[in-house]
CSV table of C-alpha atoms in Angstrom, one decimal:
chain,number,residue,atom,x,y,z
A,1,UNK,CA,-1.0,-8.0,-14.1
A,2,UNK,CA,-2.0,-8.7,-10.7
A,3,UNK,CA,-5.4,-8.1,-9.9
A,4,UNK,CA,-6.9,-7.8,-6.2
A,5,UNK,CA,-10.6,-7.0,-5.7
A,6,UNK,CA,-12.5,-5.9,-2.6
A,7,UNK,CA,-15.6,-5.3,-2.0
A,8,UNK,CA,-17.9,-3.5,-1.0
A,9,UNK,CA,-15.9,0.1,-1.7
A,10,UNK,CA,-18.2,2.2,0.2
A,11,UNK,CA,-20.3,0.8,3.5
A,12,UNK,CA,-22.5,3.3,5.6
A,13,UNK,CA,-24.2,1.2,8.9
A,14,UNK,CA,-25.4,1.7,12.2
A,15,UNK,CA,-23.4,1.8,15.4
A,16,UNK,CA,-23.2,-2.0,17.1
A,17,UNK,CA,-23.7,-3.6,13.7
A,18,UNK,CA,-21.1,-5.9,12.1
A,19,UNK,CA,-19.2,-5.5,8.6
A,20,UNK,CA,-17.7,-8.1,6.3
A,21,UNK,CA,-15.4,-6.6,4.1
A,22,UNK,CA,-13.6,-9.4,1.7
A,23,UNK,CA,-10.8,-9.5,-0.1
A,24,UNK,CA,-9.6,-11.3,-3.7
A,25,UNK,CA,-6.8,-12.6,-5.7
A,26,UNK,CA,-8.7,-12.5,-9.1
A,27,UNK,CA,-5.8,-13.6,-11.1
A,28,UNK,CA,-3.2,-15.6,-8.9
A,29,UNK,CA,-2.9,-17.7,-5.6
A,30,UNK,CA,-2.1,-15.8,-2.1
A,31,UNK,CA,-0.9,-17.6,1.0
A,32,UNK,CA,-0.3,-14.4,2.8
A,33,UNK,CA,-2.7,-11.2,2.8
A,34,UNK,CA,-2.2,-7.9,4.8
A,35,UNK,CA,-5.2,-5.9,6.1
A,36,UNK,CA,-4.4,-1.9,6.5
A,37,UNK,CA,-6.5,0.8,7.8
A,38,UNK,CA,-5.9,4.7,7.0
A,39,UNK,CA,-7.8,7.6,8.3
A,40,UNK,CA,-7.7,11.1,6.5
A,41,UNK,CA,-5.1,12.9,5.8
A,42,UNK,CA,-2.5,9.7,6.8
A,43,UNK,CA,-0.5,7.6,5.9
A,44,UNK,CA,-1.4,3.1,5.6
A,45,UNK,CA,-1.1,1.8,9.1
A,46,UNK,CA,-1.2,-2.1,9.2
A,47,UNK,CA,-3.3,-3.9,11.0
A,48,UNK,CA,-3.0,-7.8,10.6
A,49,UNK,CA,-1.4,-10.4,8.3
A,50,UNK,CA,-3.9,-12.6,7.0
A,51,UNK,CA,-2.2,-16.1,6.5
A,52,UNK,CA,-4.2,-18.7,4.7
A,53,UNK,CA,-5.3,-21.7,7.0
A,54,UNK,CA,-4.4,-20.6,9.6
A,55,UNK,CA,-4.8,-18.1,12.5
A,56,UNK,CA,-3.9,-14.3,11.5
A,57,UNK,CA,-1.2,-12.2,13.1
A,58,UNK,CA,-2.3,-8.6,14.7
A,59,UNK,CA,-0.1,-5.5,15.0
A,60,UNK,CA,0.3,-4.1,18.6
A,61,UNK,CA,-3.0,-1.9,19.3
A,62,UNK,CA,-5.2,-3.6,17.1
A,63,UNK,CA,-8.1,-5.9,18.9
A,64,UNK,CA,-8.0,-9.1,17.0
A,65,UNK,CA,-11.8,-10.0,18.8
A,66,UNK,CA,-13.2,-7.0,16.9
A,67,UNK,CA,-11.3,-6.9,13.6
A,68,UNK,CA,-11.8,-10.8,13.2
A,69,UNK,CA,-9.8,-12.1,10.1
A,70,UNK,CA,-10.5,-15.8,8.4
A,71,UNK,CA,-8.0,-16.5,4.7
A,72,UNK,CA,-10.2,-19.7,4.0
A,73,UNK,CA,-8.2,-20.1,0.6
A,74,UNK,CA,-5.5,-18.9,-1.6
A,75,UNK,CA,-7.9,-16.2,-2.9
A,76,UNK,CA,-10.0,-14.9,-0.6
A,77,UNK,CA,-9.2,-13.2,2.9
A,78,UNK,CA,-12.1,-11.3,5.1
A,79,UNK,CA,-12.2,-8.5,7.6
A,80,UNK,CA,-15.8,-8.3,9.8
A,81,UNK,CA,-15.7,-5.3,12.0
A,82,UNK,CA,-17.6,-6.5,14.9
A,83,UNK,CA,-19.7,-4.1,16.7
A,84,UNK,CA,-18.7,-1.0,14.6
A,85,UNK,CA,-18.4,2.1,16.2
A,86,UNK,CA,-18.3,5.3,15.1
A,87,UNK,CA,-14.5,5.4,15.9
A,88,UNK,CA,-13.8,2.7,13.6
A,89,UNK,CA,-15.0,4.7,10.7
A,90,UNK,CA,-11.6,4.8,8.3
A,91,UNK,CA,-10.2,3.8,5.2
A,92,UNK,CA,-9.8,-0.4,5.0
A,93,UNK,CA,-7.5,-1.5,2.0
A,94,UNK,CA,-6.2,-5.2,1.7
A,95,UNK,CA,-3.2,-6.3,-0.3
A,96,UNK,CA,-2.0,-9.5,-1.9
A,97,UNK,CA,1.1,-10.9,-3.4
A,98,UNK,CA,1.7,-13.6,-5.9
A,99,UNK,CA,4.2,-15.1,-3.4
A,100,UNK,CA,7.5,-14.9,-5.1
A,101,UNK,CA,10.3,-13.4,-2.5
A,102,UNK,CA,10.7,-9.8,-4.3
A,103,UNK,CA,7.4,-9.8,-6.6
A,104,UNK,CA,5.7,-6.5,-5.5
A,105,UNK,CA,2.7,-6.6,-3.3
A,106,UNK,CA,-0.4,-5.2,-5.3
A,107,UNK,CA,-3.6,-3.5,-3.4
A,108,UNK,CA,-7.8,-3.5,-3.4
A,109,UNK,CA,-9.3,-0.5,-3.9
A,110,UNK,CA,-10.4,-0.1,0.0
A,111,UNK,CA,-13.1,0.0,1.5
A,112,UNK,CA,-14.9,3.2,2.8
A,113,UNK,CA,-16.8,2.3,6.0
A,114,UNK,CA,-19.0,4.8,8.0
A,115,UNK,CA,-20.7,3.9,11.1
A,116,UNK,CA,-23.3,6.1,12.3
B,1,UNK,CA,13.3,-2.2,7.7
B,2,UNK,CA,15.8,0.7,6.6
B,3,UNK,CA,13.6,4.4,7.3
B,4,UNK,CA,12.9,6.6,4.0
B,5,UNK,CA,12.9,10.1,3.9
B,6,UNK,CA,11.1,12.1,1.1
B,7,UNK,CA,10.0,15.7,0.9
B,8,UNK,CA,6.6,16.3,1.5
B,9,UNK,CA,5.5,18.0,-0.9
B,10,UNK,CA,6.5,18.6,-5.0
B,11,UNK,CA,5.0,20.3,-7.9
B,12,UNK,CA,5.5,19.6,-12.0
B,13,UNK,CA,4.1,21.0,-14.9
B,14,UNK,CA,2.2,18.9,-17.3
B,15,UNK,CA,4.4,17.3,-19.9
B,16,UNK,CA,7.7,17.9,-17.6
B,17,UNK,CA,9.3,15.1,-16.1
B,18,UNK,CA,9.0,14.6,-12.4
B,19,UNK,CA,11.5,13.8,-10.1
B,20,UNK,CA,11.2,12.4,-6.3
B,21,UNK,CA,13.7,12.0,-4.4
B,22,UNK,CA,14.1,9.5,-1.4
B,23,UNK,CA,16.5,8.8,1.0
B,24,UNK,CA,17.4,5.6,2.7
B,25,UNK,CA,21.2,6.5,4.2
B,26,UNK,CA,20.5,3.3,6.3
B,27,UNK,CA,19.8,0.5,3.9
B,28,UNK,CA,20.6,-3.0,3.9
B,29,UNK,CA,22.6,-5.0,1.4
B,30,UNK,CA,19.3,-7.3,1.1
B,31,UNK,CA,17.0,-4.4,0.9
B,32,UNK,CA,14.9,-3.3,-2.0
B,33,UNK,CA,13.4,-0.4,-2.1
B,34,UNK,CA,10.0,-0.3,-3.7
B,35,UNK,CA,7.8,2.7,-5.0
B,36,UNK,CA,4.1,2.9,-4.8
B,37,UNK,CA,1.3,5.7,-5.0
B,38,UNK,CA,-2.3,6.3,-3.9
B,39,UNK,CA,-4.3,8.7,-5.6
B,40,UNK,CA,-7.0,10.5,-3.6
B,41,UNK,CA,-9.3,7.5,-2.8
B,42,UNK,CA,-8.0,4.4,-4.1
B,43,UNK,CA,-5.8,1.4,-3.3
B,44,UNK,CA,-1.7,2.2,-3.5
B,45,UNK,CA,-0.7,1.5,-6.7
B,46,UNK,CA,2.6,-0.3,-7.4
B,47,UNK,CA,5.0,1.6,-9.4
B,48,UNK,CA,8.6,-0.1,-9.9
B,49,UNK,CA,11.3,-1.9,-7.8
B,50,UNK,CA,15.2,-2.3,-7.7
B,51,UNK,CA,17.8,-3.8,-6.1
B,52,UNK,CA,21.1,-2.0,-7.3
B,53,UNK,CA,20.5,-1.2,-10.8
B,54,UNK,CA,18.6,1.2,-12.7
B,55,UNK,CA,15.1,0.2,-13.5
B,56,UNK,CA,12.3,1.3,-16.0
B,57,UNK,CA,9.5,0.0,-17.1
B,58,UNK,CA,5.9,1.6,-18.8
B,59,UNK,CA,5.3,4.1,-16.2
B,60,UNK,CA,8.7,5.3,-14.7
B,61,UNK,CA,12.5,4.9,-14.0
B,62,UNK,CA,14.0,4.2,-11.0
B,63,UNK,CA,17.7,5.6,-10.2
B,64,UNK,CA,19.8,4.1,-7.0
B,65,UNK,CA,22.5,5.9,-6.1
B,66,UNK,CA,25.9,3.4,-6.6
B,67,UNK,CA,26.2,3.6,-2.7
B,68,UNK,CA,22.2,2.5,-2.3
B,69,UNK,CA,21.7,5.9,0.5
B,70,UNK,CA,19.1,7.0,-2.0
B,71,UNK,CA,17.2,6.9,-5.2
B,72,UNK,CA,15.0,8.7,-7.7
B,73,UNK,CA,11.5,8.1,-9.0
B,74,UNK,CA,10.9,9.6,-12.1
B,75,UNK,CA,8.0,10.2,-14.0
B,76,UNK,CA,9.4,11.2,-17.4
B,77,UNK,CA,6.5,13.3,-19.0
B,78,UNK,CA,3.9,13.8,-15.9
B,79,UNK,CA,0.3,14.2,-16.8
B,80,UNK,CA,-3.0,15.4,-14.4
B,81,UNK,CA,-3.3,11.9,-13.3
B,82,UNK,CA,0.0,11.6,-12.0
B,83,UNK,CA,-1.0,13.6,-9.4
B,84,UNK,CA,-0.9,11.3,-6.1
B,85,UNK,CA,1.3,10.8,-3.1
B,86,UNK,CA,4.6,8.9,-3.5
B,87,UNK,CA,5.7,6.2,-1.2
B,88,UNK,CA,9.3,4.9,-1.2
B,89,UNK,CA,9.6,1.9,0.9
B,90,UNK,CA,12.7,-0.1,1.5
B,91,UNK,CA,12.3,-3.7,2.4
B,92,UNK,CA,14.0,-7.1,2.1
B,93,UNK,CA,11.3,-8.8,0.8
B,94,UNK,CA,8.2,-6.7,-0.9
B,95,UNK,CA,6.0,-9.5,-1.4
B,96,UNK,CA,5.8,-11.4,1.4
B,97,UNK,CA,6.6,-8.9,4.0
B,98,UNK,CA,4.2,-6.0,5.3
B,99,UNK,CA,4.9,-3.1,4.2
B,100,UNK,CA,5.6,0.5,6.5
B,101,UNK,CA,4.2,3.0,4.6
B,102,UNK,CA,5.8,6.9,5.5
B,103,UNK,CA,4.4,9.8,5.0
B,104,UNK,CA,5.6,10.1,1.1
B,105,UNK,CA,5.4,13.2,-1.0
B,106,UNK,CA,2.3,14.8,-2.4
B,107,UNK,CA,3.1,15.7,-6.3
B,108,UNK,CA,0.6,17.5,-7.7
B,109,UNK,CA,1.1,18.3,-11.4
B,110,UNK,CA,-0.8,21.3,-12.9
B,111,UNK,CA,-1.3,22.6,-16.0
C-alpha cells in the first residue's frame, strides 16, 4: 500500500532555531502534499498545500515566511519552522496521495517538535 | 465540503463489533465520505471509502444510508488496538483535496 515517511518523529530545540521537517512518498509519485499541525487534545488543522514545482498555498492564519514549504519533486515535500518558538511547539503530520481523483490520502507518522 | 457529525465518545468490548455512526444530512451527490483514525500518537490512518454502496475491505465495512444523510463504520470483531479516534469526512475528491478533519469519536475498546 501507500507508504509516506517523515522524519525526524520527535525534535526537541532551542527557541530562535530553525527546523526541517521532510516529507516522503516511498512507494508512489505525489504532485500535491498537505502539511497539518495538531496540538493536544485536537483535532488536524491544515496548514498549507505543498504543490510540487511550484509555490505552496497557506490556509488563513498560518505565516507562510515562518512555515516555509519547498515540494522539489514528486516525492519529497519539506516544512522548516523558522525561528521556532515555544508557541509553535505542536504535532506536524504531512500527507500524500497517489494522485488518482478518489484514491484516499495516506499520512506520515508526524513529527513531534518541542522548542524550549 | 458537506459537515459530519459523530458522537464523541463510544465504548466496545473486545471481540464485539463496533459501530460508529456519522451523519452528513447535507451531502453532495459528488461527495464521498471517507473514514480515517489516529491512534494516540501517530499519523491518521486510512480506513475505507464509498460513494453510494456498501463497502468492506480487510479492516472494516462501511454502510451508507440509501438517501447518503449518514453512514456506519464498523469494526466487526474490535480488538485493544482498535482503540483510536474516528474521523468521518465527506469530500468530493479524497485524494487531491485537503481534508477537514472534525472532532470524530473516541472508541476505546476494553477488555
Amino acid at each position: 500500500g501507500a507508504v509516506v515517511s517523515q522524519h525526524p518523529s520527535w525534535v526537541i530545540c532551542k527557541s530562535g532555531t530553525s527546523v526541517k521537517i521532510e516529507c516522503r512518498s516511498l512507494d508512489f509519485q505525489a504532485t500535491t502534499m498537505f502539511w497539518y499541525r495538531q496540538f493536544p487534545k485536537q483535532s488536524l488543522m491544515l496548514m498549507a498545500t505543498s504543490n510540487e514545482g511550484s509555490k505552496a498555498t497557506y490556509e488563513q492564519g498560518v505565516e507562510k515566511d515562518k512555515f516555509l514549504i519547498n515540494h522539489a519533486s514528486l516525492t519529497l515535500s519539506t516544512l522548516t519552522v523558522t525561528s521556532a518558538h515555544p508557541e509553535d511547539s505542536s504535532f506536524y503530520i504531512c500527507s500524500a496521495s497517489p494522485g488518482t481523483l478518489h484514491q484516499p490520502q495516506h499520512f506520515g507518522d508526524g513529527t513531534r517538535l518541542s522548542i524550549l | 465540503d458537506a459537515k459530519t457529525t459523530q458522537p464523541t465518545s463510544m465504548d466496545c468490548a473486545e471481540g464485539r463489533a463496533a459501530n460508529l455512526p456519522c451523519n452528513h444530512s447535507t451531502i453532495s451527490g459528488n461527495e464521498y465520505v471517507y473514514w480515517y483514525r489516529q491512534i494516540h500518537s501517530q499519523g491518521p490512518q486510512y480506513i475505507i471509502h464509498g460513494l453510494k454502496n456498501n463497502e468492506t475491505n480487510e479492516m472494516a465495512s462501511l454502510i451508507i444510508t440509501e438517501d447518503r444523510k449518514s453512514s456506519t463504520l464498523i469494526l466487526p470483531h474490535a480488538t485493544l488496538r482498535d482503540t483510536a479516534v474516528y474521523y468521518c469526512i465527506v469530500t468530493v475528491t479524497g485524494g487531491g483535496n485537503k481534508l477537514t478533519f472534525g472532532t470524530g469519536t473516541q472508541l476505546k475498546v476494553e477488555l
